[in-house]
Amino acid sequence: MIPIFNKPLECCLKVAGFWPYDFNMLGPVAITSMLVTTLPFQCWNAFALTENLVVLMDSLSDIFTEVLIYIKIFILWNHRREIRDLLEEIGKDWSIKSIPTEWENIADYCRIICNIDVIVYASASILYYPDLLMSYFGKPVNERHMLFQSYYPFDYRRSPIYEVINIVYFFQGILMIIADSVSKTLFISMIFHVSSQIYELRNNLEQYSRHSNDGYENKNFKRLKLVVQQHLKILSLVRRIDHIYSYVALFQIVFSSIIICVTGFVIITAMESANIMLLVKFMTFIIAMLAQVSYFCFAGQYLLNKGESIVEMINSSFWYNSQCKDVKVLIFVLTNAQKPLTVSGANIFNLSAETFTMIVKTSASYLSVLRAMYTQ
């Protein structure tokens, strides 16, 4: 158990095959099963709904969400070895006997955010079931709804085929939630781990600064060496996280803009038709999607702010009491620290609060165009 990871994240990592201390192939195979048994038939159903734009948008929002989840999990599987190595390193860093209070606070914040993500995602998922149950118990067989809107070339609405398919959908939905949860909460946990290492850098810098005028050059140079090593470790961590999540971030931003636009269109039409069930379902869904994007963007902003704090730490230290050779080393650290700590989307944009604003504005613009086309 790594203290910075909450229990749901650890379970998700084990199921998805990323946990370094437990080899698992069954989970990844089960997750990819939806590519064969469900997604093609959802696309088939969407092609049959081209005349009804509202129902088509409803179907496409699910399809785009699932495609996004698979793209992200495939990218992460491609970096499986790097992720496992990074998790082992995080485990070693957090296996110290006495964890500093600041580290414990960081771990608490991380677990709280991850738990909030679980609650939001679970709420959005649960609201898919009332419509399913109402159609099952209150409508004729040929009007039954599927958990995932799909079409099969046989009579799939009669019992027991209908029940079997939806039970399979239920478990596949859980696996999809696990796959998506890994991509988000693992990223958040890694960023918070970097924050803990920046706190360690601050401690090393304070130790060096406190003894910079003691006259013990060799001992103090060793303390300065710890500062340099810790800063290089932080830079290495950020580079590795960026390498793993660069394309995950790109596809997350692009697809999220499309999904928010499509879902917003369904919400507007549901408000006009007074369809309360559909409205509540997709209001919760769009909140979950906005939360998902905000996790990535604000985690990137948090990392950016923490990187800027390193420069402030060095400038606030008693560097003017140091030896000339020590000052040269501090200038080297300061020069590297002035480069922002960022996670990019394939080097096209950086994850930040500004990126989140851009997504909302872009989605709103496309939604206006889509709405204008629908009313004409």
Short mmCIF file of C-alpha atoms in Angstrom, two decimals:
data_model
loop_
_atom_site.label_atom_id
_atom_site.label_comp_id
_atom_site.label_asym_id
_atom_site.label_seq_id
_atom_site.Cartn_x
_atom_site.Cartn_y
_atom_site.Cartn_z
CA MET A 1 0.00 0.00 0.00
CA ILE A 2 1.42 3.38 -1.08
CA PRO A 3 0.12 6.07 1.34
CA ILE A 4 -0.57 8.65 -1.37
CA PHE A 5 -2.85 6.21 -3.26
CA ASN A 6 -6.38 5.60 -2.02
CA LYS A 7 -7.78 2.07 -1.99
CA PRO A 8 -9.97 2.45 -5.13
CA LEU A 9 -6.96 3.62 -7.16
CA GLU A 10 -4.84 0.70 -5.96
CA CYS A 11 -7.62 -1.75 -6.94
CA CYS A 12 -8.02 -0.07 -10.34
CA LEU A 13 -4.27 -0.29 -10.98
CA LYS A 14 -4.34 -4.00 -10.15
CA VAL A 15 -7.34 -4.71 -12.41
CA ALA A 16 -5.92 -2.66 -15.31
CA GLY A 17 -2.54 -4.41 -15.06
CA PHE A 18 -0.36 -1.50 -13.89
CA TRP A 19 0.36 -2.51 -10.30
CA PRO A 20 4.10 -3.33 -10.12
CA TYR A 21 3.73 -5.93 -7.37
CA ASP A 22 0.95 -7.96 -9.00
CA PHE A 23 0.95 -9.29 -12.60
CA ASN A 24 -2.53 -9.43 -14.10
CA MET A 25 -3.59 -10.18 -17.70
CA LEU A 26 -7.26 -11.05 -17.13
CA GLY A 27 -8.24 -7.46 -16.32
CA PRO A 28 -6.85 -5.89 -19.53
CA VAL A 29 -8.45 -8.66 -21.63
CA ALA A 30 -11.82 -8.09 -19.96
CA ILE A 31 -11.55 -4.31 -20.46
CA THR A 32 -10.85 -4.69 -24.19
CA SER A 33 -13.76 -7.13 -24.62
CA MET A 34 -16.11 -4.19 -25.11
CA LEU A 35 -14.34 -3.37 -28.37
CA VAL A 36 -15.77 -6.59 -29.82
CA THR A 37 -19.06 -7.14 -28.00
CA THR A 38 -20.46 -3.63 -27.61
CA LEU A 39 -18.81 -0.67 -29.34
CA PRO A 40 -19.33 -1.84 -32.97
CA PHE A 41 -23.05 -2.39 -32.30
CA GLN A 42 -23.33 1.03 -30.68
CA CYS A 43 -21.91 2.54 -33.87
CA TRP A 44 -24.37 0.45 -35.92
CA ASN A 45 -27.20 1.85 -33.83
CA ALA A 46 -25.91 5.43 -34.28
CA PHE A 47 -25.86 5.08 -38.08
CA ALA A 48 -29.52 4.03 -37.93
CA LEU A 49 -30.45 7.21 -36.00
CA THR A 50 -29.21 9.82 -38.47
CA GLU A 51 -32.74 11.18 -39.01
CA ASN A 52 -33.30 11.92 -35.30
CA LEU A 53 -30.56 14.40 -34.36
CA VAL A 54 -31.33 14.48 -30.63
CA VAL A 55 -31.22 10.69 -30.21
CA LEU A 56 -28.12 10.59 -32.43
CA MET A 57 -26.32 13.10 -30.17
CA ASP A 58 -27.36 11.04 -27.15
CA SER A 59 -25.83 7.94 -28.71
CA LEU A 60 -22.68 9.73 -29.91
CA SER A 61 -21.93 11.11 -26.44
CA ASP A 62 -21.63 7.53 -25.15
CA ILE A 63 -19.57 6.38 -28.14
CA PHE A 64 -17.13 9.29 -27.95
CA THR A 65 -16.71 8.76 -24.21
CA GLU A 66 -15.91 5.07 -24.68
CA VAL A 67 -13.52 5.76 -27.56
CA LEU A 68 -11.71 8.33 -25.40
CA ILE A 69 -11.39 5.85 -22.54
CA TYR A 70 -9.92 3.21 -24.85
CA ILE A 71 -7.48 5.63 -26.45
CA LYS A 72 -6.22 6.70 -23.02
CA ILE A 73 -5.92 3.17 -21.63
CA PHE A 74 -4.10 1.94 -24.78
CA ILE A 75 -1.61 4.81 -24.48
CA LEU A 76 -1.04 3.96 -20.82
CA TRP A 77 -0.66 0.25 -21.63
CA ASN A 78 1.98 1.24 -24.17
CA HIS A 79 3.88 2.89 -21.28
CA ARG A 80 3.14 0.06 -18.84
CA ARG A 81 6.79 -0.60 -17.98
CA GLU A 82 7.51 3.09 -17.34
CA ILE A 83 4.42 3.38 -15.14
CA ARG A 84 5.41 0.34 -13.10
CA ASP A 85 8.95 1.68 -12.63
CA LEU A 86 7.54 5.03 -11.56
CA LEU A 87 5.12 3.38 -9.12
CA GLU A 88 7.97 1.39 -7.59
CA GLU A 89 9.96 4.60 -7.16
CA ILE A 90 6.98 6.34 -5.55
CA GLY A 91 6.54 3.34 -3.24
CA LYS A 92 10.18 3.57 -2.14
CA ASP A 93 9.93 7.31 -1.52
CA TRP A 94 6.87 6.80 0.70
CA SER A 95 8.26 3.76 2.55
CA ILE A 96 10.32 5.86 4.97
CA LYS A 97 9.74 5.17 8.67
CA SER A 98 8.71 8.69 9.64
CA ILE A 99 6.59 10.45 7.01
CA PRO A 100 6.73 14.27 7.42
CA THR A 101 3.51 16.02 8.40
CA GLU A 102 3.56 17.98 5.15
CA TRP A 103 3.70 14.71 3.19
CA GLU A 104 0.74 13.37 5.17
CA ASN A 105 -1.23 16.51 4.31
CA ILE A 106 -0.36 16.09 0.63
CA ALA A 107 -1.48 12.45 0.75
CA ASP A 108 -4.75 13.44 2.46
CA TYR A 109 -5.53 16.06 -0.21
CA CYS A 110 -4.71 13.57 -2.94
CA ARG A 111 -6.98 10.87 -1.50
CA ILE A 112 -9.82 13.38 -1.00
CA ILE A 113 -9.68 14.49 -4.66
CA CYS A 114 -9.54 10.88 -5.86
CA ASN A 115 -12.52 9.97 -3.66
CA ILE A 116 -14.49 12.93 -5.02
CA ASP A 117 -13.76 11.67 -8.53
CA VAL A 118 -15.13 8.24 -7.60
CA ILE A 119 -18.33 9.80 -6.18
CA VAL A 120 -18.91 12.08 -9.20
CA TYR A 121 -18.29 9.30 -11.70
CA ALA A 122 -20.43 6.81 -9.78
CA SER A 123 -23.30 9.34 -9.63
CA ALA A 124 -23.14 9.90 -13.39
CA SER A 125 -23.07 6.14 -14.02
CA ILE A 126 -25.96 5.27 -11.67
CA LEU A 127 -28.29 7.65 -13.52
CA TYR A 128 -28.10 5.40 -16.58
CA TYR A 129 -30.09 2.70 -14.75
CA PRO A 130 -33.51 4.31 -13.94
CA ASP A 131 -34.33 4.64 -17.65
CA LEU A 132 -33.29 1.01 -18.19
CA LEU A 133 -35.46 -0.26 -15.32
CA MET A 134 -38.47 1.87 -16.31
CA SER A 135 -38.37 0.54 -19.87
CA TYR A 136 -37.90 -3.04 -18.62
CA PHE A 137 -40.88 -3.03 -16.25
CA GLY A 138 -43.15 -0.46 -17.88
CA LYS A 139 -42.84 -0.86 -21.65
CA PRO A 140 -43.53 -3.56 -24.25
CA VAL A 141 -40.69 -5.90 -25.17
CA ASN A 142 -40.01 -4.22 -28.51
CA GLU A 143 -39.59 -0.80 -26.79
CA ARG A 144 -37.08 -1.89 -24.15
CA HIS A 145 -33.98 0.30 -23.82
CA MET A 146 -30.45 -1.04 -23.60
CA LEU A 147 -27.95 0.11 -20.98
CA PHE A 148 -25.70 1.14 -23.88
CA GLN A 149 -27.70 2.15 -26.93
CA SER A 150 -26.86 -0.55 -29.46
CA TYR A 151 -28.33 -2.65 -32.26
CA TYR A 152 -27.79 -6.38 -32.89
CA PRO A 153 -28.85 -8.33 -36.01
CA PHE A 154 -31.18 -10.60 -34.00
CA ASP A 155 -34.10 -10.27 -31.60
CA TYR A 156 -32.05 -9.01 -28.65
CA ARG A 157 -34.97 -7.47 -26.71
CA ARG A 158 -36.69 -10.72 -25.79
CA SER A 159 -35.86 -12.63 -22.60
CA PRO A 160 -33.43 -14.02 -21.59
CA ILE A 161 -31.14 -12.52 -24.27
CA TYR A 162 -32.03 -8.98 -23.18
CA GLU A 163 -31.16 -9.70 -19.54
CA VAL A 164 -27.89 -11.45 -20.42
CA ILE A 165 -26.71 -8.61 -22.67
CA ASN A 166 -27.46 -5.95 -20.04
CA ILE A 167 -25.73 -7.96 -17.30
CA VAL A 168 -22.66 -8.11 -19.56
CA TYR A 169 -23.04 -4.36 -20.15
CA PHE A 170 -23.16 -3.79 -16.40
CA PHE A 171 -19.80 -5.49 -15.80
CA GLN A 172 -18.27 -3.90 -18.87
CA GLY A 173 -19.41 -0.51 -17.58
CA ILE A 174 -17.61 -1.15 -14.29
CA LEU A 175 -14.45 -2.08 -16.21
CA MET A 176 -14.75 1.10 -18.29
CA ILE A 177 -15.03 3.17 -15.10
CA ILE A 178 -11.92 1.43 -13.75
CA ALA A 179 -9.98 2.13 -16.97
CA ASP A 180 -11.00 5.79 -16.97
CA SER A 181 -10.35 6.20 -13.26
CA VAL A 182 -6.77 4.97 -13.69
CA SER A 183 -5.99 7.63 -16.30
CA LYS A 184 -7.22 10.48 -14.06
CA THR A 185 -6.46 9.56 -10.47
CA LEU A 186 -3.03 8.11 -11.27
CA PHE A 187 -2.08 11.40 -12.93
CA ILE A 188 -3.31 13.39 -9.93
CA SER A 189 -1.41 11.11 -7.53
CA MET A 190 1.80 11.47 -9.54
CA ILE A 191 1.52 15.27 -9.51
CA PHE A 192 0.98 15.27 -5.74
CA HIS A 193 4.03 13.02 -5.38
CA VAL A 194 6.08 15.63 -7.25
CA SER A 195 4.73 18.16 -4.73
CA SER A 196 6.05 16.02 -1.87
CA GLN A 197 9.48 15.95 -3.52
CA ILE A 198 9.43 19.75 -3.89
CA TYR A 199 8.74 19.93 -0.15
CA GLU A 200 11.79 17.69 0.39
CA LEU A 201 13.83 20.05 -1.81
CA ARG A 202 12.73 22.95 0.38
CA ASN A 203 13.90 21.09 3.49
CA ASN A 204 17.30 20.37 1.89
CA LEU A 205 17.63 24.00 0.82
CA GLU A 206 16.75 25.22 4.33
CA GLN A 207 19.35 22.87 5.83
CA TYR A 208 21.98 24.22 3.47
CA SER A 209 20.93 27.85 3.99
CA ARG A 210 20.92 27.50 7.78
CA HIS A 211 24.53 26.29 7.82
CA SER A 212 25.86 28.33 4.90
CA ASN A 213 27.95 30.54 7.21
CA ASP A 214 29.16 27.88 9.66
CA GLY A 215 32.62 27.54 8.16
CA TYR A 216 32.32 23.79 7.52
CA GLU A 217 32.78 23.87 3.74
CA ASN A 218 32.84 20.12 3.10
CA LYS A 219 29.70 19.39 5.13
CA ASN A 220 27.82 22.28 3.60
CA PHE A 221 28.86 21.31 0.07
CA LYS A 222 27.36 17.87 0.76
CA ARG A 223 24.12 19.60 1.78
CA LEU A 224 24.21 21.60 -1.45
CA LYS A 225 24.80 18.38 -3.35
CA LEU A 226 21.57 17.00 -1.85
CA VAL A 227 19.75 20.11 -3.11
CA VAL A 228 21.06 19.56 -6.65
CA GLN A 229 20.25 15.84 -6.60
CA GLN A 230 16.73 16.46 -5.32
CA HIS A 231 16.07 19.10 -7.97
CA LEU A 232 17.34 16.80 -10.73
CA LYS A 233 15.08 14.07 -9.35
CA ILE A 234 12.07 16.42 -9.58
CA LEU A 235 12.93 17.36 -13.17
CA SER A 236 13.27 13.68 -14.05
CA LEU A 237 9.90 12.86 -12.46
CA VAL A 238 8.13 15.62 -14.40
CA ARG A 239 9.76 14.55 -17.68
CA ARG A 240 8.64 10.95 -17.15
CA ILE A 241 5.08 11.98 -16.26
CA ASP A 242 4.96 14.24 -19.32
CA HIS A 243 6.25 11.42 -21.54
CA ILE A 244 3.54 9.06 -20.25
CA TYR A 245 0.65 11.52 -20.26
CA SER A 246 1.45 13.80 -23.19
CA TYR A 247 -0.89 12.12 -25.70
CA VAL A 248 -3.38 11.16 -22.99
CA ALA A 249 -3.75 14.88 -22.26
CA LEU A 250 -4.09 15.71 -25.97
CA PHE A 251 -6.90 13.24 -26.61
CA GLN A 252 -8.56 14.13 -23.30
CA ILE A 253 -8.79 17.81 -24.27
CA VAL A 254 -9.91 17.20 -27.89
CA PHE A 255 -12.54 14.57 -27.10
CA SER A 256 -13.77 16.39 -24.00
CA SER A 257 -14.53 19.49 -26.09
CA ILE A 258 -16.58 17.35 -28.50
CA ILE A 259 -18.38 15.40 -25.76
CA ILE A 260 -19.25 18.53 -23.76
CA CYS A 261 -20.63 20.13 -26.92
CA VAL A 262 -22.73 17.06 -27.84
CA THR A 263 -23.98 16.56 -24.28
CA GLY A 264 -24.83 20.24 -23.97
CA PHE A 265 -26.97 19.94 -27.09
CA VAL A 266 -28.89 16.99 -25.59
CA ILE A 267 -29.42 18.98 -22.36
CA ILE A 268 -30.85 21.97 -24.24
CA THR A 269 -33.29 19.79 -26.20
CA ALA A 270 -34.25 17.92 -23.00
CA MET A 271 -35.08 21.25 -21.34
CA GLU A 272 -37.31 22.23 -24.25
CA SER A 273 -39.12 18.88 -24.25
CA ALA A 274 -39.37 18.83 -20.42
CA ASN A 275 -37.74 15.39 -20.30
CA ILE A 276 -36.68 15.48 -16.64
CA MET A 277 -35.07 12.02 -16.60
CA LEU A 278 -32.89 12.76 -19.63
CA LEU A 279 -32.07 16.22 -18.27
CA VAL A 280 -30.88 14.96 -14.87
CA LYS A 281 -28.92 12.12 -16.48
CA PHE A 282 -26.98 14.37 -18.83
CA MET A 283 -26.57 17.26 -16.40
CA THR A 284 -24.75 14.84 -14.11
CA PHE A 285 -22.82 13.45 -17.06
CA ILE A 286 -21.62 16.87 -18.24
CA ILE A 287 -20.62 17.78 -14.66
CA ALA A 288 -18.58 14.55 -14.53
CA MET A 289 -16.97 15.37 -17.88
CA LEU A 290 -16.12 18.94 -16.82
CA ALA A 291 -14.72 17.57 -13.55
CA GLN A 292 -12.61 15.10 -15.52
CA VAL A 293 -11.09 17.86 -17.64
CA SER A 294 -10.60 20.10 -14.61
CA TYR A 295 -8.61 17.35 -12.83
CA PHE A 296 -6.09 17.30 -15.67
CA CYS A 297 -5.94 21.08 -16.17
CA PHE A 298 -5.80 22.13 -12.53
CA ALA A 299 -3.30 19.38 -11.68
CA GLY A 300 -1.12 20.85 -14.44
CA GLN A 301 -1.66 24.35 -13.00
CA TYR A 302 -0.79 23.07 -9.50
CA LEU A 303 2.46 21.61 -10.87
CA LEU A 304 3.24 24.88 -12.65
CA ASN A 305 2.73 26.87 -9.42
CA LYS A 306 4.89 24.44 -7.44
CA GLY A 307 7.65 24.81 -10.03
CA GLU A 308 7.55 28.60 -9.65
CA SER A 309 7.84 28.20 -5.88
CA ILE A 310 11.27 26.56 -6.33
CA VAL A 311 12.63 29.83 -7.75
CA GLU A 312 11.21 31.69 -4.74
CA MET A 313 12.84 29.17 -2.37
CA ILE A 314 16.28 29.74 -3.89
CA ASN A 315 15.91 33.52 -3.95
CA SER A 316 14.79 33.49 -0.31
CA SER A 317 17.74 31.39 0.86
CA PHE A 318 20.89 32.89 2.40
CA TRP A 319 22.81 32.37 -0.83
CA TYR A 320 24.82 35.57 -0.22
CA ASN A 321 26.54 33.86 2.74
CA SER A 322 27.74 30.98 0.56
CA GLN A 323 31.15 30.32 -0.92
CA CYS A 324 31.75 31.39 -4.53
CA LYS A 325 31.75 27.81 -5.81
CA ASP A 326 28.47 27.15 -3.98
CA VAL A 327 26.91 30.26 -5.53
CA LYS A 328 27.81 28.97 -9.00
CA VAL A 329 26.01 25.71 -8.23
CA LEU A 330 22.97 27.61 -6.93
CA ILE A 331 22.91 29.68 -10.13
CA PHE A 332 22.85 26.41 -12.10
CA VAL A 333 19.91 25.15 -10.02
CA LEU A 334 18.14 28.52 -10.35
CA THR A 335 18.58 28.52 -14.13
CA ASN A 336 16.99 25.07 -14.39
CA ALA A 337 14.25 26.03 -11.93
CA GLN A 338 13.20 28.95 -14.14
CA LYS A 339 12.02 26.49 -16.77
CA PRO A 340 8.34 25.82 -15.97
CA LEU A 341 7.33 22.39 -14.69
CA THR A 342 4.54 21.46 -17.08
CA VAL A 343 2.72 18.50 -18.59
CA SER A 344 1.90 19.21 -22.22
CA GLY A 345 -0.58 17.85 -24.71
CA ALA A 346 1.83 16.49 -27.35
CA ASN A 347 3.81 19.77 -27.04
CA ILE A 348 0.83 21.68 -28.47
CA PHE A 349 -0.46 23.17 -25.21
CA ASN A 350 0.26 22.95 -21.49
CA LEU A 351 -2.24 21.68 -18.96
CA SER A 352 -3.31 24.73 -16.99
CA ALA A 353 -6.33 26.72 -15.83
CA GLU A 354 -6.10 28.67 -19.09
CA THR A 355 -6.51 25.43 -21.05
CA PHE A 356 -9.66 24.59 -19.08
CA THR A 357 -11.10 28.00 -19.95
CA MET A 358 -10.25 27.40 -23.60
CA ILE A 359 -12.11 24.06 -23.56
CA VAL A 360 -15.27 25.59 -22.10
CA LYS A 361 -15.21 28.47 -24.60
CA THR A 362 -14.59 26.15 -27.57
CA SER A 363 -17.36 23.75 -26.52
CA ALA A 364 -19.79 26.64 -26.07
CA SER A 365 -18.94 27.99 -29.53
CA TYR A 366 -19.51 24.65 -31.25
CA LEU A 367 -22.70 24.15 -29.24
CA SER A 368 -24.05 27.45 -30.55
CA VAL A 369 -23.35 26.36 -34.13
CA LEU A 370 -24.96 22.96 -33.57
CA ARG A 371 -27.99 24.57 -31.97
CA ALA A 372 -28.39 27.00 -34.89
CA MET A 373 -28.25 24.12 -37.38
CA TYR A 374 -30.91 22.20 -35.42
CA THR A 375 -33.37 25.11 -35.24
CA GLN A 376 -33.17 25.86 -38.96
#
